[in-house]
Tab-separated table of C-alpha atoms in Angstrom:
chain	number	residue	atom	x	y	z
A	25	UNK	CA	0.034	-0.034	0.005
A	26	UNK	CA	1.205	3.535	-0.826
A	27	UNK	CA	2.182	5.654	2.251
A	28	UNK	CA	-0.405	8.476	1.476
A	29	UNK	CA	-3.209	6.378	-0.012
A	30	UNK	CA	-6.497	8.172	0.391
A	31	UNK	CA	-5.037	11.335	1.957
A	32	UNK	CA	-5.837	14.883	0.792
A	33	UNK	CA	-2.897	17.298	0.706
A	34	UNK	CA	-2.843	21.066	0.340
A	35	UNK	CA	0.523	22.472	-0.704
A	36	UNK	CA	1.090	26.232	-1.055
A	37	UNK	CA	3.413	27.716	-3.745
A	38	UNK	CA	3.533	24.445	-5.653
A	39	UNK	CA	3.362	25.293	-9.381
A	40	UNK	CA	7.146	24.870	-9.623
A	41	UNK	CA	10.304	24.187	-7.665
A	42	UNK	CA	10.301	22.524	-4.290
A	43	UNK	CA	6.554	22.768	-3.938
A	44	UNK	CA	5.932	20.950	-7.242
A	45	UNK	CA	8.403	18.229	-6.236
A	46	UNK	CA	6.499	17.739	-2.971
A	47	UNK	CA	3.100	17.561	-4.862
A	48	UNK	CA	4.574	14.941	-7.254
A	49	UNK	CA	6.057	12.901	-4.449
A	50	UNK	CA	2.756	12.937	-2.507
A	51	UNK	CA	0.834	11.947	-5.574
A	52	UNK	CA	3.236	9.023	-6.259
A	53	UNK	CA	2.345	7.875	-2.687
A	54	UNK	CA	-1.364	7.977	-3.489
A	55	UNK	CA	-2.446	11.418	-2.150
A	56	UNK	CA	-4.902	13.657	-3.953
A	57	UNK	CA	-3.389	17.111	-4.373
A	58	UNK	CA	-4.684	20.639	-4.035
A	59	UNK	CA	-2.141	23.258	-4.617
A	60	UNK	CA	-1.949	26.998	-4.744
A	61	UNK	CA	0.077	29.777	-6.386
A	62	UNK	CA	-0.444	33.486	-6.976
A	63	UNK	CA	-2.100	33.033	-10.365
A	64	UNK	CA	-3.645	30.300	-12.516
A	65	UNK	CA	-1.296	30.507	-15.520
A	66	UNK	CA	0.055	27.999	-18.056
A	67	UNK	CA	2.617	26.816	-15.479
A	68	UNK	CA	-0.101	25.925	-12.916
A	69	UNK	CA	-2.139	24.207	-15.566
A	70	UNK	CA	0.868	22.147	-16.722
A	71	UNK	CA	1.718	21.114	-13.180
A	72	UNK	CA	-1.920	20.198	-12.526
A	73	UNK	CA	-1.902	17.943	-15.632
A	74	UNK	CA	1.476	16.386	-14.705
A	75	UNK	CA	0.128	15.392	-11.233
A	76	UNK	CA	-3.228	14.120	-12.692
A	77	UNK	CA	-1.183	11.901	-15.003
A	78	UNK	CA	-0.040	10.010	-11.845
A	79	UNK	CA	-3.587	8.768	-11.367
A	80	UNK	CA	-4.768	11.004	-8.555
A	81	UNK	CA	-7.091	13.941	-8.287
A	82	UNK	CA	-5.249	17.221	-8.557
A	83	UNK	CA	-6.447	20.865	-8.783
A	84	UNK	CA	-4.544	24.080	-8.738
A	85	UNK	CA	-6.005	27.256	-7.138
A	86	UNK	CA	-5.006	30.885	-7.480
A	87	UNK	CA	-4.591	32.219	-4.041
A	88	UNK	CA	-2.481	34.764	-2.091
A	89	UNK	CA	-1.165	32.973	0.877
A	90	UNK	CA	-0.236	36.217	2.610
A	91	UNK	CA	-3.900	37.314	2.657
A	92	UNK	CA	-5.896	35.989	5.578
A	93	UNK	CA	-9.251	36.299	3.772
A	94	UNK	CA	-7.945	34.722	0.600
A	95	UNK	CA	-6.449	31.849	2.550
A	96	UNK	CA	-9.742	31.130	4.339
A	97	UNK	CA	-11.551	31.245	0.982
A	98	UNK	CA	-9.321	28.820	-0.770
A	99	UNK	CA	-9.196	26.329	2.212
A	100	UNK	CA	-12.972	26.299	2.285
A	101	UNK	CA	-13.148	25.726	-1.442
A	102	UNK	CA	-10.645	22.874	-1.217
A	103	UNK	CA	-12.411	21.239	1.753
A	104	UNK	CA	-15.716	21.390	-0.071
A	105	UNK	CA	-14.277	19.935	-3.275
A	106	UNK	CA	-12.127	17.200	-1.759
A	107	UNK	CA	-14.166	16.500	1.399
A	108	UNK	CA	-11.324	16.876	3.918
A	109	UNK	CA	-7.751	18.116	4.298
A	110	UNK	CA	-5.309	15.683	5.898
A	111	UNK	CA	-1.968	17.292	5.139
A	112	UNK	CA	-0.944	20.994	4.885
A	113	UNK	CA	2.494	21.978	3.556
A	114	UNK	CA	3.230	25.638	4.042
A	115	UNK	CA	5.738	26.056	1.281
A	116	UNK	CA	5.029	29.514	-0.213
A	117	UNK	CA	7.973	31.958	0.258
A	118	UNK	CA	10.068	34.717	-1.226
A	119	UNK	CA	13.406	36.427	-0.762
A	120	UNK	CA	14.336	40.113	-0.839
A	121	UNK	CA	18.026	39.917	0.174
A	122	UNK	CA	20.082	42.855	1.205
A	123	UNK	CA	22.312	44.087	3.956
A	124	UNK	CA	20.333	45.652	6.799
A	125	UNK	CA	21.734	49.113	6.017
A	126	UNK	CA	20.275	48.869	2.480
A	127	UNK	CA	17.118	46.892	3.239
A	128	UNK	CA	13.915	48.796	2.879
A	129	UNK	CA	11.001	48.632	5.285
A	130	UNK	CA	8.910	47.401	2.338
A	131	UNK	CA	11.217	44.532	1.639
A	132	UNK	CA	11.232	43.569	5.360
A	133	UNK	CA	7.452	43.693	5.620
A	134	UNK	CA	6.865	41.784	2.404
A	135	UNK	CA	9.148	38.842	3.321
A	136	UNK	CA	7.549	38.515	6.840
A	137	UNK	CA	4.134	38.756	5.299
A	138	UNK	CA	4.658	36.148	2.622
A	139	UNK	CA	6.962	33.751	4.546
A	140	UNK	CA	5.541	33.935	8.112
A	141	UNK	CA	2.097	35.414	8.167
A	142	UNK	CA	0.996	33.082	5.353
A	143	UNK	CA	1.736	30.123	7.734
A	144	UNK	CA	-0.551	31.680	10.385
A	145	UNK	CA	-3.232	32.224	7.706
A	146	UNK	CA	-3.258	28.730	6.224
A	147	UNK	CA	-2.775	26.868	9.527
A	148	UNK	CA	-5.614	28.797	11.191
A	149	UNK	CA	-7.961	28.084	8.193
A	150	UNK	CA	-7.038	24.392	7.983
A	151	UNK	CA	-7.099	23.556	11.674
A	152	UNK	CA	-10.835	23.726	11.967
A	153	UNK	CA	-11.125	20.785	9.538
A	154	UNK	CA	-8.315	18.832	11.133
A	155	UNK	CA	-9.831	19.361	14.579
A	156	UNK	CA	-13.111	17.857	13.420
A	157	UNK	CA	-11.245	14.946	11.848
A	158	UNK	CA	-8.978	14.502	14.905
A	159	UNK	CA	-6.229	13.931	12.418
A	160	UNK	CA	-3.692	16.007	10.476
A	161	UNK	CA	-0.094	16.677	9.538
A	162	UNK	CA	1.209	20.248	9.143
A	163	UNK	CA	4.595	20.708	7.539
A	164	UNK	CA	6.261	24.149	7.547
A	165	UNK	CA	9.104	25.043	5.186
A	166	UNK	CA	11.803	26.734	7.224
A	167	UNK	CA	15.422	26.992	6.154
A	168	UNK	CA	18.956	26.437	7.505
A	169	UNK	CA	19.279	30.220	7.642
A	170	UNK	CA	16.406	30.149	10.094
A	171	UNK	CA	18.570	27.986	12.301
A	172	UNK	CA	22.035	29.527	11.673
A	173	UNK	CA	21.325	33.016	10.292
A	174	UNK	CA	22.991	34.492	7.166
A	175	UNK	CA	24.420	37.877	6.433
A	176	UNK	CA	22.325	39.854	3.961
A	177	UNK	CA	19.182	37.834	4.691
A	178	UNK	CA	18.018	39.234	8.061
A	179	UNK	CA	14.397	39.368	6.842
A	180	UNK	CA	14.389	35.929	5.381
A	181	UNK	CA	16.261	34.483	8.368
A	182	UNK	CA	13.813	36.132	10.782
A	183	UNK	CA	10.819	34.760	8.900
A	184	UNK	CA	12.181	31.204	8.791
A	185	UNK	CA	13.221	31.304	12.402
A	186	UNK	CA	9.787	32.480	13.260
A	187	UNK	CA	8.345	29.438	11.461
A	188	UNK	CA	10.298	27.161	13.880
A	189	UNK	CA	8.806	28.828	16.992
A	190	UNK	CA	5.358	28.705	15.352
A	191	UNK	CA	5.836	24.977	14.538
A	192	UNK	CA	6.793	24.045	18.110
A	193	UNK	CA	3.858	26.005	19.564
A	194	UNK	CA	1.238	24.523	17.240
A	195	UNK	CA	2.647	21.015	17.958
A	196	UNK	CA	1.851	21.595	21.639
A	197	UNK	CA	-1.575	23.201	20.998
A	198	UNK	CA	-2.883	20.506	18.608
A	199	UNK	CA	-1.051	17.289	19.667
A	200	UNK	CA	-3.911	16.194	21.945
A	201	UNK	CA	-6.242	16.129	18.837
A	202	UNK	CA	-3.834	13.855	16.933
A	203	UNK	CA	-2.559	16.752	14.756
A	204	UNK	CA	1.147	16.894	14.292
A	205	UNK	CA	3.234	19.939	13.196
A	206	UNK	CA	6.803	19.690	12.023
A	207	UNK	CA	9.301	21.887	10.055
A	208	UNK	CA	11.844	21.138	7.381
A	209	UNK	CA	14.941	23.305	7.085
A	210	UNK	CA	16.437	22.991	3.557
A	211	UNK	CA	19.900	24.099	2.741
A	212	UNK	CA	21.197	24.935	-0.683
A	213	UNK	CA	18.690	23.272	-3.017
A	214	UNK	CA	19.203	23.438	-6.784
A	215	UNK	CA	16.182	25.169	-8.284
A	216	UNK	CA	15.384	27.572	-11.071
A	217	UNK	CA	16.331	30.468	-8.745
A	218	UNK	CA	19.772	29.090	-7.869
A	219	UNK	CA	20.438	28.161	-11.491
A	220	UNK	CA	20.650	31.861	-12.163
A	221	UNK	CA	23.646	32.182	-9.826
A	222	UNK	CA	27.140	32.335	-11.279
A	223	UNK	CA	29.243	29.215	-11.382
A	224	UNK	CA	31.650	30.883	-8.918
A	225	UNK	CA	28.937	31.521	-6.373
A	226	UNK	CA	27.569	27.941	-6.776
A	227	UNK	CA	31.108	26.514	-6.280
A	228	UNK	CA	31.544	28.590	-3.119
A	229	UNK	CA	28.215	27.285	-1.791
A	230	UNK	CA	29.169	23.676	-2.478
A	231	UNK	CA	32.528	24.119	-0.655
A	232	UNK	CA	30.563	24.957	2.542
A	233	UNK	CA	28.518	21.760	2.392
A	234	UNK	CA	30.017	18.568	3.905
A	235	UNK	CA	28.458	16.489	1.086
A	236	UNK	CA	30.063	18.974	-1.375
A	237	UNK	CA	26.928	19.448	-3.509
A	238	UNK	CA	23.640	21.051	-3.523
A	239	UNK	CA	20.413	19.161	-2.814
A	240	UNK	CA	17.528	18.406	-5.185
A	241	UNK	CA	13.915	19.459	-4.715
A	242	UNK	CA	13.206	15.693	-4.508
A	243	UNK	CA	15.334	15.469	-1.390
A	244	UNK	CA	13.098	17.892	0.429
A	245	UNK	CA	9.992	16.168	-1.010
A	246	UNK	CA	10.955	12.828	0.444
A	247	UNK	CA	11.390	14.415	3.900
A	248	UNK	CA	7.919	15.805	3.486
A	249	UNK	CA	6.597	12.325	2.682
A	250	UNK	CA	8.049	11.142	5.980
A	251	UNK	CA	6.294	13.888	7.976
A	252	UNK	CA	3.018	13.509	6.029
A	253	UNK	CA	2.766	9.800	6.492
A	254	UNK	CA	2.280	7.481	9.481
A	255	UNK	CA	6.037	6.742	9.371
A	256	UNK	CA	6.311	9.797	11.631
A	257	UNK	CA	3.182	9.094	13.658
A	258	UNK	CA	4.976	9.787	16.950
A	259	UNK	CA	7.012	12.786	15.620
A	260	UNK	CA	5.783	16.388	16.265
A	261	UNK	CA	7.349	19.713	17.027
A	262	UNK	CA	10.559	18.786	15.349
A	263	UNK	CA	12.846	20.495	12.753
A	264	UNK	CA	14.552	18.300	10.142
A	265	UNK	CA	17.394	19.856	8.294
A	266	UNK	CA	17.756	18.670	4.679
A	267	UNK	CA	20.986	20.456	4.033
A	268	UNK	CA	23.871	17.995	3.269
A	269	UNK	CA	25.388	18.776	6.660
A	270	UNK	CA	25.370	22.617	6.503
A	271	UNK	CA	23.565	22.801	9.851
A	272	UNK	CA	25.090	20.496	12.458
Protein backbone atom coordinates (compact mmCIF):
# COMPACT_ATOMS: atom_id res chain seq x y z
CA UNK A 1 0.00 0.00 0.00
CA UNK A 2 1.20 3.52 -0.78
CA UNK A 3 2.18 5.68 2.19
CA UNK A 4 -0.40 8.43 1.53
CA UNK A 5 -3.20 6.39 -0.04
CA UNK A 6 -6.54 8.16 0.37
CA UNK A 7 -5.05 11.32 1.93
CA UNK A 8 -5.84 14.86 0.79
CA UNK A 9 -2.89 17.27 0.74
CA UNK A 10 -2.84 21.05 0.38
CA UNK A 11 0.51 22.51 -0.70
CA UNK A 12 1.10 26.25 -1.09
CA UNK A 13 3.39 27.72 -3.75
CA UNK A 14 3.52 24.45 -5.66
CA UNK A 15 3.37 25.30 -9.37
CA UNK A 16 7.14 24.87 -9.62
CA UNK A 17 10.33 24.19 -7.68
CA UNK A 18 10.29 22.50 -4.29
CA UNK A 19 6.51 22.78 -3.94
CA UNK A 20 5.96 20.98 -7.23
CA UNK A 21 8.40 18.24 -6.23
CA UNK A 22 6.46 17.76 -2.98
CA UNK A 23 3.16 17.56 -4.85
CA UNK A 24 4.54 14.93 -7.23
CA UNK A 25 6.08 12.88 -4.42
CA UNK A 26 2.79 12.92 -2.50
CA UNK A 27 0.85 11.92 -5.61
CA UNK A 28 3.25 9.04 -6.24
CA UNK A 29 2.38 7.86 -2.74
CA UNK A 30 -1.36 7.98 -3.48
CA UNK A 31 -2.43 11.39 -2.14
CA UNK A 32 -4.90 13.66 -3.91
CA UNK A 33 -3.40 17.12 -4.36
CA UNK A 34 -4.75 20.64 -3.99
CA UNK A 35 -2.08 23.25 -4.57
CA UNK A 36 -1.92 27.02 -4.72
CA UNK A 37 0.09 29.77 -6.36
CA UNK A 38 -0.45 33.45 -6.98
CA UNK A 39 -2.12 33.00 -10.37
CA UNK A 40 -3.65 30.30 -12.51
CA UNK A 41 -1.33 30.49 -15.51
CA UNK A 42 0.08 28.02 -18.01
CA UNK A 43 2.65 26.83 -15.47
CA UNK A 44 -0.04 25.94 -12.93
CA UNK A 45 -2.14 24.20 -15.58
CA UNK A 46 0.87 22.17 -16.75
CA UNK A 47 1.71 21.14 -13.16
CA UNK A 48 -1.93 20.19 -12.57
CA UNK A 49 -1.88 17.94 -15.65
CA UNK A 50 1.45 16.38 -14.67
CA UNK A 51 0.12 15.43 -11.25
CA UNK A 52 -3.18 14.14 -12.65
CA UNK A 53 -1.18 11.87 -14.99
CA UNK A 54 -0.03 10.00 -11.88
CA UNK A 55 -3.60 8.77 -11.38
CA UNK A 56 -4.76 11.02 -8.55
CA UNK A 57 -7.13 13.97 -8.30
CA UNK A 58 -5.23 17.25 -8.54
CA UNK A 59 -6.44 20.85 -8.76
CA UNK A 60 -4.52 24.12 -8.75
CA UNK A 61 -5.98 27.25 -7.13
CA UNK A 62 -5.01 30.90 -7.54
CA UNK A 63 -4.56 32.30 -4.04
CA UNK A 64 -2.46 34.82 -2.13
CA UNK A 65 -1.19 32.94 0.91
CA UNK A 66 -0.23 36.21 2.60
CA UNK A 67 -3.90 37.29 2.67
CA UNK A 68 -5.93 35.95 5.59
CA UNK A 69 -9.27 36.29 3.78
CA UNK A 70 -7.97 34.69 0.59
CA UNK A 71 -6.45 31.82 2.56
CA UNK A 72 -9.75 31.14 4.32
CA UNK A 73 -11.57 31.26 1.00
CA UNK A 74 -9.31 28.79 -0.77
CA UNK A 75 -9.19 26.37 2.18
CA UNK A 76 -12.99 26.30 2.35
CA UNK A 77 -13.17 25.72 -1.43
CA UNK A 78 -10.68 22.86 -1.22
CA UNK A 79 -12.40 21.24 1.76
CA UNK A 80 -15.72 21.40 -0.10
CA UNK A 81 -14.24 19.95 -3.30
CA UNK A 82 -12.11 17.22 -1.74
CA UNK A 83 -14.19 16.48 1.37
CA UNK A 84 -11.35 16.88 3.88
CA UNK A 85 -7.77 18.11 4.29
CA UNK A 86 -5.32 15.69 5.93
CA UNK A 87 -1.98 17.33 5.14
CA UNK A 88 -0.94 20.98 4.90
CA UNK A 89 2.46 21.96 3.52
CA UNK A 90 3.22 25.65 4.05
CA UNK A 91 5.77 26.06 1.27
CA UNK A 92 5.07 29.51 -0.22
CA UNK A 93 7.96 31.90 0.25
CA UNK A 94 10.06 34.69 -1.26
CA UNK A 95 13.42 36.41 -0.76
CA UNK A 96 14.33 40.09 -0.85
CA UNK A 97 17.98 39.88 0.19
CA UNK A 98 20.10 42.85 1.19
CA UNK A 99 22.34 44.07 3.97
CA UNK A 100 20.33 45.65 6.77
CA UNK A 101 21.75 49.10 6.02
CA UNK A 102 20.30 48.89 2.50
CA UNK A 103 17.13 46.90 3.24
CA UNK A 104 13.91 48.86 2.87
CA UNK A 105 11.00 48.64 5.26
CA UNK A 106 8.87 47.44 2.34
CA UNK A 107 11.21 44.51 1.66
CA UNK A 108 11.24 43.57 5.35
CA UNK A 109 7.46 43.71 5.61
CA UNK A 110 6.86 41.78 2.38
CA UNK A 111 9.12 38.86 3.33
CA UNK A 112 7.59 38.58 6.81
CA UNK A 113 4.08 38.76 5.33
CA UNK A 114 4.64 36.13 2.64
CA UNK A 115 6.91 33.75 4.53
CA UNK A 116 5.55 33.93 8.08
CA UNK A 117 2.07 35.43 8.14
CA UNK A 118 1.00 33.05 5.36
CA UNK A 119 1.71 30.12 7.68
CA UNK A 120 -0.55 31.63 10.35
CA UNK A 121 -3.23 32.22 7.69
CA UNK A 122 -3.26 28.70 6.24
CA UNK A 123 -2.77 26.86 9.53
CA UNK A 124 -5.62 28.76 11.19
CA UNK A 125 -7.90 28.10 8.21
CA UNK A 126 -7.03 24.39 7.99
CA UNK A 127 -7.07 23.55 11.69
CA UNK A 128 -10.87 23.72 11.97
CA UNK A 129 -11.13 20.82 9.53
CA UNK A 130 -8.32 18.84 11.14
CA UNK A 131 -9.83 19.35 14.59
CA UNK A 132 -13.14 17.85 13.42
CA UNK A 133 -11.27 14.92 11.87
CA UNK A 134 -9.00 14.54 14.90
CA UNK A 135 -6.21 13.95 12.45
CA UNK A 136 -3.71 16.02 10.49
CA UNK A 137 -0.10 16.67 9.59
CA UNK A 138 1.16 20.23 9.14
CA UNK A 139 4.58 20.72 7.56
CA UNK A 140 6.23 24.14 7.55
CA UNK A 141 9.10 24.99 5.21
CA UNK A 142 11.80 26.74 7.22
CA UNK A 143 15.47 27.01 6.17
CA UNK A 144 18.97 26.44 7.51
CA UNK A 145 19.29 30.23 7.61
CA UNK A 146 16.39 30.22 10.06
CA UNK A 147 18.58 28.03 12.27
CA UNK A 148 22.03 29.55 11.65
CA UNK A 149 21.30 33.04 10.26
CA UNK A 150 22.99 34.48 7.18
CA UNK A 151 24.42 37.89 6.37
CA UNK A 152 22.30 39.81 3.91
CA UNK A 153 19.20 37.81 4.73
CA UNK A 154 18.00 39.22 8.04
CA UNK A 155 14.38 39.44 6.84
CA UNK A 156 14.39 35.91 5.36
CA UNK A 157 16.23 34.47 8.37
CA UNK A 158 13.81 36.11 10.79
CA UNK A 159 10.80 34.77 8.89
CA UNK A 160 12.19 31.23 8.78
CA UNK A 161 13.25 31.30 12.45
CA UNK A 162 9.75 32.48 13.31
CA UNK A 163 8.37 29.44 11.52
CA UNK A 164 10.30 27.17 13.88
CA UNK A 165 8.80 28.81 16.96
CA UNK A 166 5.35 28.68 15.40
CA UNK A 167 5.81 24.99 14.54
CA UNK A 168 6.77 24.04 18.09
CA UNK A 169 3.89 26.02 19.58
CA UNK A 170 1.27 24.53 17.24
CA UNK A 171 2.61 21.03 17.95
CA UNK A 172 1.86 21.63 21.63
CA UNK A 173 -1.55 23.18 20.98
CA UNK A 174 -2.89 20.52 18.63
CA UNK A 175 -1.09 17.35 19.69
CA UNK A 176 -3.94 16.19 21.94
CA UNK A 177 -6.20 16.14 18.85
CA UNK A 178 -3.81 13.88 16.93
CA UNK A 179 -2.58 16.76 14.76
CA UNK A 180 1.17 16.89 14.25
CA UNK A 181 3.23 19.92 13.20
CA UNK A 182 6.84 19.70 12.04
CA UNK A 183 9.27 21.84 10.07
CA UNK A 184 11.83 21.15 7.39
CA UNK A 185 14.94 23.32 7.05
CA UNK A 186 16.38 22.94 3.55
CA UNK A 187 19.89 24.08 2.77
CA UNK A 188 21.21 24.90 -0.68
CA UNK A 189 18.69 23.29 -3.02
CA UNK A 190 19.19 23.45 -6.79
CA UNK A 191 16.13 25.17 -8.29
CA UNK A 192 15.38 27.60 -11.12
CA UNK A 193 16.32 30.43 -8.75
CA UNK A 194 19.75 29.03 -7.84
CA UNK A 195 20.43 28.14 -11.49
CA UNK A 196 20.65 31.88 -12.17
CA UNK A 197 23.64 32.21 -9.82
CA UNK A 198 27.13 32.36 -11.29
CA UNK A 199 29.28 29.23 -11.40
CA UNK A 200 31.67 30.89 -8.95
CA UNK A 201 28.92 31.49 -6.38
CA UNK A 202 27.60 27.94 -6.77
CA UNK A 203 31.10 26.52 -6.29
CA UNK A 204 31.54 28.60 -3.13
CA UNK A 205 28.23 27.28 -1.80
CA UNK A 206 29.21 23.68 -2.48
CA UNK A 207 32.52 24.14 -0.64
CA UNK A 208 30.59 24.97 2.55
CA UNK A 209 28.53 21.78 2.38
CA UNK A 210 29.99 18.57 3.90
CA UNK A 211 28.45 16.50 1.08
CA UNK A 212 30.05 18.96 -1.39
CA UNK A 213 26.93 19.39 -3.51
CA UNK A 214 23.57 21.05 -3.54
CA UNK A 215 20.39 19.15 -2.83
CA UNK A 216 17.55 18.40 -5.21
CA UNK A 217 13.91 19.44 -4.70
CA UNK A 218 13.16 15.70 -4.49
CA UNK A 219 15.36 15.46 -1.38
CA UNK A 220 13.08 17.92 0.40
CA UNK A 221 10.00 16.20 -1.01
CA UNK A 222 10.97 12.82 0.46
CA UNK A 223 11.41 14.41 3.90
CA UNK A 224 7.90 15.81 3.49
CA UNK A 225 6.58 12.32 2.66
CA UNK A 226 8.03 11.12 5.97
CA UNK A 227 6.31 13.88 7.97
CA UNK A 228 3.03 13.53 6.05
CA UNK A 229 2.79 9.76 6.50
CA UNK A 230 2.31 7.48 9.48
CA UNK A 231 6.05 6.73 9.35
CA UNK A 232 6.29 9.79 11.63
CA UNK A 233 3.15 9.10 13.66
CA UNK A 234 5.02 9.79 16.94
CA UNK A 235 6.99 12.81 15.68
CA UNK A 236 5.80 16.37 16.27
CA UNK A 237 7.34 19.75 17.03
CA UNK A 238 10.59 18.81 15.30
CA UNK A 239 12.86 20.49 12.75
CA UNK A 240 14.54 18.29 10.15
CA UNK A 241 17.45 19.86 8.28
CA UNK A 242 17.78 18.70 4.69
CA UNK A 243 21.03 20.45 4.00
CA UNK A 244 23.86 18.03 3.25
CA UNK A 245 25.35 18.75 6.67
CA UNK A 246 25.41 22.59 6.49
CA UNK A 247 23.60 22.78 9.83
CA UNK A 248 25.11 20.50 12.48
